[in-house]
XYZ file of C-alpha atoms in Angstrom:
668
model
C -27.090 -15.814 -46.154
C -26.435 -16.967 -42.678
C -29.391 -17.085 -40.818
C -29.679 -18.474 -36.939
C -33.211 -19.861 -37.997
C -31.037 -22.813 -39.897
C -29.031 -23.452 -36.537
C -29.525 -27.114 -35.565
C -30.954 -27.810 -31.784
C -27.766 -27.893 -29.440
C -25.357 -26.135 -27.394
C -24.125 -22.401 -27.621
C -20.572 -23.856 -28.680
C -22.449 -25.323 -31.882
C -23.221 -21.863 -32.716
C -20.115 -20.439 -31.951
C -18.486 -22.868 -33.857
C -20.550 -21.970 -36.855
C -20.248 -18.291 -36.210
C -16.549 -18.816 -36.809
C -16.906 -20.920 -39.404
C -18.787 -18.056 -41.523
C -16.415 -15.340 -40.080
C -13.440 -17.384 -41.793
C -14.960 -17.121 -45.156
C -14.959 -13.502 -45.341
C -12.426 -11.247 -46.565
C -12.593 -8.301 -44.417
C -9.428 -7.542 -42.620
C -11.120 -6.990 -39.218
C -12.572 -10.648 -39.434
C -9.475 -12.394 -40.423
C -7.911 -10.413 -37.444
C -10.762 -11.922 -35.257
C -10.042 -15.550 -36.550
C -6.463 -14.854 -36.140
C -7.216 -14.058 -32.583
C -9.142 -17.148 -31.027
C -6.115 -19.344 -30.682
C -4.632 -16.793 -28.765
C -7.348 -16.476 -26.644
C -8.218 -19.830 -26.141
C -4.710 -20.250 -25.073
C -5.022 -17.596 -22.649
C -8.023 -18.792 -21.203
C -6.702 -22.790 -21.218
C -3.422 -21.014 -18.996
C -5.923 -18.904 -16.666
C -7.697 -22.282 -15.740
C -4.517 -23.982 -15.330
C -3.165 -21.647 -13.117
C -6.192 -21.337 -10.989
C -6.828 -25.005 -10.553
C -3.253 -25.359 -9.561
C -3.726 -22.708 -6.981
C -7.042 -23.855 -5.666
C -6.846 -24.563 -1.722
C -3.429 -23.175 -1.324
C -2.096 -20.610 0.674
C -1.407 -17.026 -0.644
C 2.542 -17.439 0.020
C 3.019 -20.160 -2.848
C 4.135 -20.089 -5.930
C 0.842 -21.619 -7.501
C -0.873 -18.742 -5.926
C 1.362 -15.927 -6.869
C 0.842 -17.012 -10.165
C -2.601 -15.611 -10.291
C -1.540 -12.116 -9.812
C -3.076 -9.407 -12.084
C 0.018 -8.097 -13.381
C 2.856 -10.826 -13.213
C 6.402 -9.239 -13.251
C 8.803 -10.723 -10.545
C 10.579 -13.480 -12.195
C 10.505 -17.132 -9.969
C 14.126 -16.848 -9.862
C 13.678 -13.871 -7.802
C 12.432 -15.719 -4.796
C 14.864 -16.971 -2.462
C 14.141 -20.228 -0.025
C 16.137 -19.648 2.606
C 13.455 -19.631 5.266
C 10.717 -21.473 4.098
C 8.495 -22.787 6.796
C 9.036 -26.823 7.555
C 7.780 -28.724 10.195
C 10.744 -30.056 10.814
C 12.916 -26.531 11.438
C 9.769 -25.418 13.806
C 9.940 -25.683 17.466
C 6.787 -26.699 19.429
C 6.637 -23.412 21.256
C 8.495 -19.736 21.486
C 8.164 -17.148 24.216
C 6.785 -14.669 21.259
C 5.373 -14.824 18.222
C 5.433 -12.408 15.813
C 2.883 -12.256 12.642
C 3.865 -10.128 9.634
C 7.230 -9.059 8.761
C 6.390 -5.556 7.078
C 7.751 -2.332 8.397
C 6.310 -2.572 11.949
C 6.642 -6.295 12.345
C 10.541 -6.630 11.587
C 11.089 -3.672 13.821
C 9.174 -5.439 16.961
C 10.820 -8.882 16.004
C 13.980 -7.334 16.179
C 13.467 -5.522 19.213
C 12.265 -8.811 20.841
C 15.184 -10.956 19.481
C 18.075 -8.589 21.031
C 16.315 -9.409 24.347
C 18.209 -12.594 24.776
C 17.252 -15.176 26.024
C 13.945 -14.834 24.355
C 12.845 -17.245 21.617
C 11.461 -15.296 18.950
C 9.429 -16.610 15.378
C 8.614 -13.929 13.009
C 6.207 -15.586 10.445
C 5.574 -14.234 6.739
C 2.798 -15.788 4.443
C 4.836 -14.357 1.429
C 7.758 -15.504 -0.334
C 11.306 -14.198 -0.082
C 11.934 -11.464 -2.888
C 13.185 -8.610 -0.653
C 16.805 -8.909 -2.415
C 15.465 -9.016 -5.916
C 16.009 -6.115 -8.340
C 12.509 -5.332 -8.430
C 11.983 -4.370 -4.923
C 16.143 -3.201 -3.989
C 15.831 -0.664 -6.838
C 13.217 1.404 -5.377
C 12.543 2.976 -9.063
C 10.832 -0.466 -9.880
C 8.550 -0.390 -7.315
C 5.403 0.495 -10.189
C 6.230 -3.056 -11.284
C 5.400 -4.523 -7.935
C 1.729 -3.217 -8.302
C -0.687 -6.361 -8.282
C 2.575 -8.576 -8.900
C 3.720 -11.864 -7.083
C 4.899 -9.768 -4.284
C 1.665 -7.884 -3.805
C -1.314 -9.290 -1.727
C -3.661 -7.974 -4.442
C -6.459 -6.466 -2.577
C -9.035 -4.540 -4.099
C -11.638 -1.907 -2.172
C -15.544 -2.643 -2.335
C -17.365 -0.325 -4.685
C -16.787 3.108 -3.625
C -20.245 4.994 -3.669
C -18.581 8.612 -3.131
C -16.564 8.324 -6.151
C -17.077 8.687 -9.867
C -17.921 6.750 -11.741
C -20.019 5.523 -8.749
C -19.061 2.541 -7.594
C -15.514 2.711 -8.475
C -13.019 -0.395 -7.241
C -9.581 0.556 -6.301
C -6.561 -1.891 -6.411
C -5.507 -1.623 -2.701
C -1.360 -2.490 -2.922
C -0.009 -4.447 0.100
C 3.732 -6.283 0.287
C 3.633 -9.839 0.507
C 7.419 -10.686 0.971
C 9.972 -10.793 3.639
C 9.973 -6.543 4.316
C 6.450 -6.344 3.416
C 5.274 -2.793 1.846
C 8.584 -1.546 3.130
C 10.018 -3.841 -0.043
C 7.497 -2.068 -2.444
C 6.762 1.066 -1.257
C 7.828 4.689 -2.537
C 11.030 4.583 -0.367
C 10.039 8.047 1.331
C 11.102 8.527 5.084
C 8.633 10.969 7.012
C 8.461 10.828 10.680
C 4.829 12.780 10.542
C 4.160 16.095 12.329
C 4.869 16.701 16.341
C 1.343 17.768 16.727
C -0.206 13.849 15.376
C 1.678 12.371 18.533
C 0.462 14.821 20.716
C -2.980 14.679 19.888
C -2.659 10.837 20.132
C -1.825 11.560 23.913
C -3.890 14.323 24.484
C -6.963 13.839 22.632
C -7.153 9.979 22.496
C -5.770 9.187 25.561
C -3.003 7.097 24.131
C -0.353 7.869 27.248
C 3.245 7.547 26.409
C 3.041 8.504 22.662
C 3.628 11.958 22.569
C 6.102 13.447 20.064
C 8.762 13.529 23.047
C 8.173 9.854 23.493
C 8.285 8.102 20.199
C 11.189 10.808 18.942
C 13.985 8.715 20.722
C 12.650 5.470 18.728
C 12.761 7.593 15.317
C 16.548 8.444 16.236
C 17.658 4.998 17.176
C 16.004 3.455 13.894
C 17.297 6.209 11.593
C 21.251 6.895 10.095
C 21.317 10.196 8.296
C 23.985 12.269 6.956
C 25.698 14.971 9.240
C 24.107 17.668 6.916
C 20.753 16.918 8.690
C 19.406 18.515 12.285
C 21.117 17.298 15.051
C 18.084 15.969 16.224
C 17.919 13.196 13.942
C 19.449 9.567 14.456
C 23.176 9.349 13.304
C 23.926 5.308 14.063
C 20.655 3.445 13.456
C 20.220 0.590 11.140
C 17.963 2.394 8.285
C 19.906 4.538 6.200
C 18.215 8.111 4.966
C 19.347 10.059 2.382
C 18.365 12.893 0.012
C 18.289 12.086 -3.825
C 21.882 12.751 -5.332
C 22.861 14.769 -7.297
C 20.418 17.758 -6.922
C 17.825 18.287 -9.615
C 17.336 21.241 -11.661
C 13.342 20.969 -11.777
C 13.143 20.052 -8.114
C 14.864 23.452 -7.333
C 12.604 25.486 -9.852
C 9.720 23.459 -7.896
C 10.661 24.483 -4.772
C 10.803 28.169 -6.148
C 7.473 27.913 -7.665
C 6.158 27.018 -4.065
C 7.906 30.167 -2.851
C 6.350 32.260 -5.849
C 2.924 31.304 -5.987
C 2.005 29.200 -2.738
C 3.569 31.206 -0.076
C 5.688 28.631 1.058
C 9.032 28.330 3.348
C 11.792 26.272 2.654
C 12.618 23.617 5.398
C 16.005 22.182 5.791
C 14.943 18.866 7.187
C 10.909 18.204 7.542
C 11.707 15.142 10.248
C 13.547 17.787 12.503
C 10.260 18.996 14.162
C 8.234 20.972 12.053
C 6.707 19.748 8.517
C 5.390 22.898 7.111
C 7.414 24.146 3.922
C 9.230 22.585 0.991
C 12.015 20.599 0.508
C 13.945 17.703 -1.252
C 12.006 14.298 -0.117
C 14.060 12.351 2.555
C 14.570 8.164 0.767
C 15.230 5.222 2.820
C 18.296 4.469 0.547
C 22.116 3.905 1.705
C 24.004 6.847 0.318
C 24.080 7.414 -3.406
C 24.640 4.360 -5.115
C 23.145 1.757 -2.373
C 19.585 0.133 -2.577
C 16.293 0.338 -0.828
C 16.532 0.079 2.943
C 13.587 -2.535 3.557
C 12.815 -3.582 7.118
C 13.879 -7.058 7.012
C 17.299 -6.513 5.265
C 17.952 -3.860 7.580
C 16.520 -4.829 10.900
C 16.225 -8.481 10.840
C 18.967 -10.258 8.943
C 21.759 -8.614 10.558
C 20.445 -10.196 13.895
C 19.963 -13.634 12.618
C 23.545 -15.024 13.093
C 24.052 -13.509 16.335
C 20.707 -14.452 17.874
C 20.326 -18.262 17.575
C 16.960 -17.877 19.386
C 15.476 -15.676 16.459
C 13.728 -17.666 13.553
C 11.820 -16.433 10.640
C 9.646 -18.565 8.386
C 8.485 -17.486 5.019
C 5.627 -18.927 2.873
C 3.820 -19.675 6.232
C 0.201 -18.585 6.239
C -1.505 -17.925 10.106
C -4.806 -18.721 9.967
C -5.984 -17.777 13.400
C -4.815 -17.106 16.992
C -5.295 -19.818 19.415
C -7.297 -18.933 22.399
C -8.271 -20.372 25.925
C -10.813 -19.077 28.091
C -10.661 -20.593 31.169
C -9.850 -18.240 33.851
C -10.346 -15.017 31.204
C -9.355 -15.194 27.568
C -5.564 -15.736 26.923
C -3.528 -16.432 23.715
C -1.921 -19.453 23.574
C -0.265 -19.861 20.455
C -1.177 -19.634 16.327
C -2.456 -22.025 13.901
C -0.166 -22.126 10.787
C -0.237 -23.328 7.143
C 2.911 -24.613 5.740
C 3.917 -24.090 1.637
C 3.259 -28.081 1.633
C -0.286 -27.659 2.884
C 0.201 -29.111 6.323
C -1.708 -27.252 9.065
C 0.007 -27.403 12.510
C -0.122 -25.367 15.823
C 2.715 -23.695 17.455
C 2.499 -22.555 21.045
C 3.140 -19.221 22.680
C 4.704 -19.028 26.378
C 4.383 -15.331 26.711
C 3.082 -12.875 23.863
C 1.405 -13.395 20.364
C 2.085 -10.070 18.232
C -0.139 -9.257 15.445
C 1.980 -6.981 12.917
C 0.021 -8.068 9.444
C -1.314 -4.479 8.969
C -4.295 -2.563 8.946
C -6.320 -4.816 6.797
C -5.110 -8.151 7.833
C -4.573 -7.848 11.799
C -8.426 -7.202 11.909
C -9.493 -10.215 9.611
C -7.004 -12.620 11.594
C -8.693 -11.296 15.011
C -12.036 -12.082 13.505
C -11.187 -15.656 12.250
C -10.038 -16.030 15.508
C -13.392 -15.009 17.225
C -13.051 -11.516 18.291
C -14.728 -8.890 17.014
C -18.534 -7.833 16.313
C -20.467 -10.596 17.344
C -23.047 -10.149 14.776
C -20.760 -10.157 11.871
C -19.053 -13.221 12.923
C -22.390 -14.984 13.100
C -23.068 -13.984 9.519
C -19.821 -16.330 8.711
C -20.502 -18.924 11.311
C -17.694 -18.071 13.525
C -18.105 -18.687 17.227
C -17.661 -15.194 18.998
C -15.446 -15.639 22.194
C -14.829 -11.718 22.533
C -17.182 -9.485 21.453
C -15.396 -6.355 20.111
C -17.623 -3.970 17.862
C -14.724 -1.400 17.425
C -12.667 -4.041 15.175
C -12.098 -3.197 11.627
C -13.896 0.226 12.047
C -12.247 3.812 11.438
C -10.367 2.796 8.929
C -8.242 5.931 7.492
C -6.281 6.358 4.256
C -4.780 9.021 2.696
C -6.408 9.686 -0.553
C -4.175 11.304 -3.155
C -4.942 13.730 -6.156
C -2.674 13.950 -9.309
C -2.252 16.729 -11.944
C -0.082 15.633 -14.904
C 1.599 17.799 -17.151
C 3.627 17.272 -20.670
C 6.808 19.136 -21.196
C 7.504 21.471 -24.566
C 9.125 19.655 -27.259
C 13.077 19.600 -27.031
C 12.574 19.238 -23.062
C 13.224 16.445 -21.873
C 14.481 14.610 -18.423
C 15.563 11.478 -19.193
C 17.778 10.583 -16.465
C 16.928 7.797 -14.056
C 17.633 7.181 -10.379
C 17.904 3.873 -8.873
C 16.469 4.809 -5.274
C 13.770 7.109 -6.775
C 9.946 6.394 -8.192
C 10.515 10.001 -9.921
C 9.296 11.545 -6.044
C 11.582 14.189 -5.667
C 9.776 17.165 -3.994
C 7.495 17.956 -0.975
C 5.869 20.473 -0.055
C 3.533 20.373 3.320
C 0.671 23.160 3.983
C -2.254 23.601 5.560
C -5.792 24.196 3.807
C -8.427 26.819 4.317
C -10.423 23.705 5.749
C -7.509 22.732 8.181
C -7.311 26.039 9.427
C -11.007 26.279 10.468
C -10.965 22.848 12.176
C -7.979 23.930 14.111
C -10.011 27.007 14.867
C -12.954 24.995 15.921
C -10.816 22.557 18.119
C -8.913 24.988 19.886
C -5.599 22.995 18.928
C -2.874 22.885 16.570
C -3.215 20.376 13.783
C -0.512 20.875 11.552
C -0.203 20.308 7.447
C -3.255 18.675 6.603
C -2.228 18.706 3.014
C 1.053 17.221 1.220
C 1.981 17.802 -2.505
C 4.443 15.761 -3.935
C 6.675 16.646 -7.013
C 7.101 13.794 -9.693
C 9.832 14.334 -12.163
C 12.074 11.433 -14.385
C 9.261 9.068 -13.868
C 10.290 5.707 -14.041
C 8.929 3.776 -17.352
C 7.808 0.710 -15.119
C 4.713 2.931 -14.667
C 3.863 2.407 -18.218
C 1.756 -0.817 -17.449
C -0.150 0.899 -14.452
C -0.774 4.313 -16.441
C -2.447 1.887 -19.346
C -4.707 0.043 -17.117
C -5.778 3.571 -15.581
C -6.374 4.822 -18.949
C -8.457 1.845 -19.677
C -10.545 2.065 -16.783
C -11.065 5.939 -17.622
C -12.429 4.954 -21.235
C -14.578 2.234 -19.518
C -15.908 4.373 -16.854
C -19.113 5.017 -18.525
C -19.928 1.165 -19.227
C -18.414 -0.080 -15.945
C -17.111 1.135 -12.408
C -14.589 -1.496 -12.439
C -12.536 -2.545 -15.304
C -12.089 -6.247 -13.879
C -15.400 -6.735 -13.224
C -16.076 -9.574 -15.764
C -13.985 -12.097 -18.124
C -14.017 -10.057 -21.406
C -13.001 -6.556 -19.159
C -10.346 -8.664 -17.500
C -8.908 -9.948 -20.831
C -8.745 -6.043 -22.181
C -7.051 -4.767 -18.812
C -4.594 -7.563 -19.616
C -3.944 -6.068 -23.128
C -3.451 -2.588 -21.539
C -0.683 -4.194 -19.276
C 0.903 -6.133 -22.032
C 0.914 -2.986 -24.236
C 2.378 -0.949 -21.127
C 5.133 -3.681 -20.858
C 5.835 -3.124 -24.572
C 6.145 0.553 -24.311
C 8.291 0.199 -21.308
C 10.764 -2.331 -23.086
C 10.759 0.143 -26.148
C 11.879 3.018 -24.000
C 9.266 5.489 -25.085
C 10.286 9.091 -24.215
C 7.012 10.131 -23.166
C 7.583 9.958 -19.550
C 10.923 12.117 -20.030
C 8.483 14.748 -21.315
C 6.237 14.398 -18.317
C 5.778 16.334 -14.600
C 3.289 15.568 -12.348
C 2.420 17.033 -8.909
C 0.092 15.067 -6.438
C -1.533 16.062 -3.123
C -2.099 13.916 -0.340
C -4.974 14.549 2.175
C -3.169 14.043 5.457
C -6.099 14.342 8.013
C -8.901 12.824 6.072
C -12.417 12.865 7.698
C -13.763 10.011 5.796
C -13.923 6.551 7.772
C -14.358 2.809 6.474
C -14.188 -0.378 7.549
C -12.804 -3.729 7.070
C -14.816 -6.697 7.276
C -15.126 -10.474 6.390
C -15.944 -11.846 3.188
C -16.486 -15.284 4.388
C -14.809 -17.663 7.289
C -12.106 -18.946 4.862
C -8.722 -17.513 6.179
C -7.672 -17.593 2.063
C -10.181 -15.239 1.295
C -9.060 -11.262 1.051
C -10.880 -8.943 3.736
C -13.944 -6.926 2.391
C -12.142 -3.526 2.412
C -14.555 -0.339 2.257
C -12.124 2.692 2.718
C -15.505 4.817 1.977
C -13.276 7.626 0.136
C -14.614 11.452 0.289
C -17.929 10.187 2.290
C -17.375 13.884 4.256
C -17.601 17.042 2.171
C -14.620 18.303 4.444
C -12.669 15.966 2.221
C -13.900 17.209 -1.246
C -13.649 20.501 -0.217
C -9.940 20.424 0.729
C -9.093 18.430 -2.156
C -10.676 20.970 -4.496
C -8.448 23.592 -2.783
C -5.349 21.522 -3.223
C -6.228 21.282 -6.887
C -6.250 24.880 -7.221
C -2.953 25.247 -5.560
C -1.163 22.415 -7.726
C -2.506 24.844 -10.874
C -1.068 27.697 -9.174
C 2.287 26.171 -8.650
C 2.676 24.921 -12.041
C 1.785 28.602 -13.595
C 4.407 29.908 -11.446
C 7.511 31.734 -13.179
C 10.000 28.661 -12.115
C 7.652 26.031 -13.398
C 5.760 27.456 -16.186
C 8.398 26.958 -18.879
C 7.887 23.398 -18.213
C 4.252 23.254 -18.576
C 3.135 22.301 -22.649
C -0.391 21.104 -21.927
C -2.173 19.254 -19.028
C -3.627 15.976 -19.203
C -7.183 16.178 -21.305
C -9.094 15.073 -18.135
C -7.767 18.132 -16.077
C -10.143 20.837 -15.142
C -9.482 24.371 -16.735
C -8.130 27.181 -14.425
C -11.757 29.022 -14.408
C -13.556 25.443 -14.000
C -16.440 25.501 -11.508
C -16.471 24.059 -8.102
C -18.648 21.464 -9.495
C -16.051 20.615 -12.495
C -13.597 20.191 -9.789
C -15.385 18.409 -7.381
C -15.734 15.488 -10.039
C -12.261 15.712 -11.020
C -11.877 14.946 -7.382
C -14.163 12.225 -7.045
C -13.004 10.566 -10.372
C -8.988 10.637 -10.172
C -8.342 9.848 -6.530
C -6.526 6.976 -5.309
C -5.059 5.185 -2.378
C -1.635 5.954 -1.241
C -1.322 2.627 0.699
C -1.385 4.181 4.152
C -4.138 2.053 5.580
C -4.616 2.757 9.312
C -6.940 2.837 12.375
C -8.446 -0.491 12.435
C -7.431 -1.847 15.857
C -6.833 1.669 17.372
C -5.367 2.411 20.944
C -6.444 3.967 23.658
C -8.523 3.392 27.026
C -11.020 0.637 27.316
C -14.153 1.910 25.339
C -16.325 1.087 22.625
C -14.126 3.032 20.421
C -11.011 1.362 20.854
C -9.643 -2.121 20.177
C -6.162 -1.715 22.422
C -4.705 -0.322 25.116
C -1.655 2.319 24.475
C 0.745 -0.518 24.776
C -0.882 -2.652 22.027
C -2.716 -5.057 24.277
C -6.088 -6.376 22.570
C -8.753 -5.171 25.365
C -10.015 -8.464 27.198
C -7.328 -10.978 26.183
C -3.997 -11.487 27.742
C -0.837 -11.957 26.050
C -2.034 -10.730 22.424
C -1.162 -7.449 21.146
C -1.057 -5.509 17.658
C 1.834 -3.564 16.278
C 1.354 -2.013 13.182
C -0.374 0.989 11.790
C -4.147 -0.413 13.179
C -2.966 1.001 16.161
C -3.036 4.744 15.076
C -5.992 6.479 16.556
C -5.574 8.878 14.028
C -3.516 8.698 10.832
C -0.118 10.583 10.772
C 0.758 13.618 8.000
C 2.533 12.433 5.515
C 3.943 8.639 4.199
C 3.441 6.209 7.244
C 6.200 3.848 6.737
C 8.660 5.330 9.159
C 6.102 5.581 11.837
C 4.833 1.995 11.144
C 8.695 1.255 11.867
C 8.659 3.378 15.074
C 5.272 1.649 16.241
C 6.899 -1.710 15.973
C 9.951 -0.306 17.737
C 8.037 1.300 20.556
C 5.848 -1.795 21.314
C 8.760 -4.114 21.349
C 10.099 -1.860 23.985
C 7.048 -2.191 25.978
C 7.015 -5.971 25.828
C 10.633 -6.023 26.660
C 10.103 -4.027 29.862
C 7.196 -5.925 30.996
C 8.968 -9.160 30.871
C 12.456 -8.123 31.486
C 12.583 -9.522 34.829
C 11.558 -12.898 33.369
C 13.890 -13.307 30.334
């Protein structure tokens, strides 16, 4: 018999070699399979090491860094190179520099570029995949998760989720167009009450609904069948899914039957509450995704010679001077080539890198909590403790059902991920909060109906199922190498299922409920002083009991909707993890804590308001205590809007841009 006692002294590799030799002599099927798997494992390890070595020290936009993503799905040929940042093509100084080309960044840059003859530089760390099939066909959005065009952020361990310490993937677009190129493609203004509270409750003068509505109107282009209050000539086309789907009509009937819902012809016309088909950022029935770079920026490039765009260019920090008060004078950039240079700014630097990256960039520049900056050896030039705090995100809770045999919904739609109907409503928690505060709060919950789910979701589902299987062993399915290998196998299996055209998703329906008014607040902090290191993001999900109670109520309502006469014929069985109708409060609470995930609606980390210890920027986006430096993204929100945040982010960029143009108009 083989015995470890006869092993000669030496390294662990010697023992492994002898063990494998012994295994090779066995005849069992399992051991032969393990032996056959060894070259594959060795090859995967070598390729992983080579990718890491090639990417070491390079900025996140480069092809080498993109190759490190968890879910490689975007082909190298899909990346264009029209705007690659080069020292020879950059001017030494610009009037305005905008960092980040996402929903807000494109809007503010476009507004500034139209104010000729101002010179504007739009900087994007990611590449140019905004015109690829993966992005233009919104149904492929799931493939973009943790891919080459995603920053690939992950949360810190969440102590209020199950398993305790669960780590969530936090997607963020990393390409021209930012998250507008990889999101679910929904267009939701938010509730009028949201913006009115920004002004009355948080002191954000100029942000009431009547103030922001003209910006929504000038940005959107909707079909004539929508309300007259909507924009008709803007650059972003908004349309319903066509043709109308039978199951969406049945969903709306079910909400009327078992949830006392009222139908709403246009939820962006001034009142969210009710049920209706979704509105999508799509150009008609056959058009592609309306990402912000393609719709807002690219049409201006030929007519605005002073408008420059650079991609694969990483902003390391904002340049600050403090001789007569702190002032932003430019930015430090890292090009794809690795060259680091400084570009001066004559008027203003605008950070539109999003609610996760804008705070990190400010901290790297020496602005933030002095104690936190000291921990990472960064000299503090402005002590601003509120920076990075108040992080808010909409948690989302799914309920998945299988349809009976013989019932399938196989058709796919280019501009929809399967999200076809939406129901905005108010929970008992929301009602009591409204009574307590004495003000209208609007719909605090949003239930979304999914059908004809795209097959590209398979890899994500497989990884989620693996995480559930491993939940008793680990809270993070990617915490160490063997689990990362299993996750990789799950991804490969999901891709095989996608390619094989498996019909499981054609037999699936899903309801998901978003908590629009979460009370839990998290934070964004630095992991290190290295600009390339991802920020430490703690959403602190479900830390407030009110959030759990609202989601428990949402779960019960989703079950009622599924049991309504109009939807009941679609339901054969629920996902095995779903609690029964008569489950206890504790059982449903556990399901909520084990099932919720992000909707990518990170906000409030640089929130605006009067100059108090709770706020980072003033109501015009200017960073308190710094001249010529503004933020224009979801971080400005004092409270996250109801519903999907993309439309509100575009509006924020356009409104901040209008503030800047008005302020500098006499000098332009």
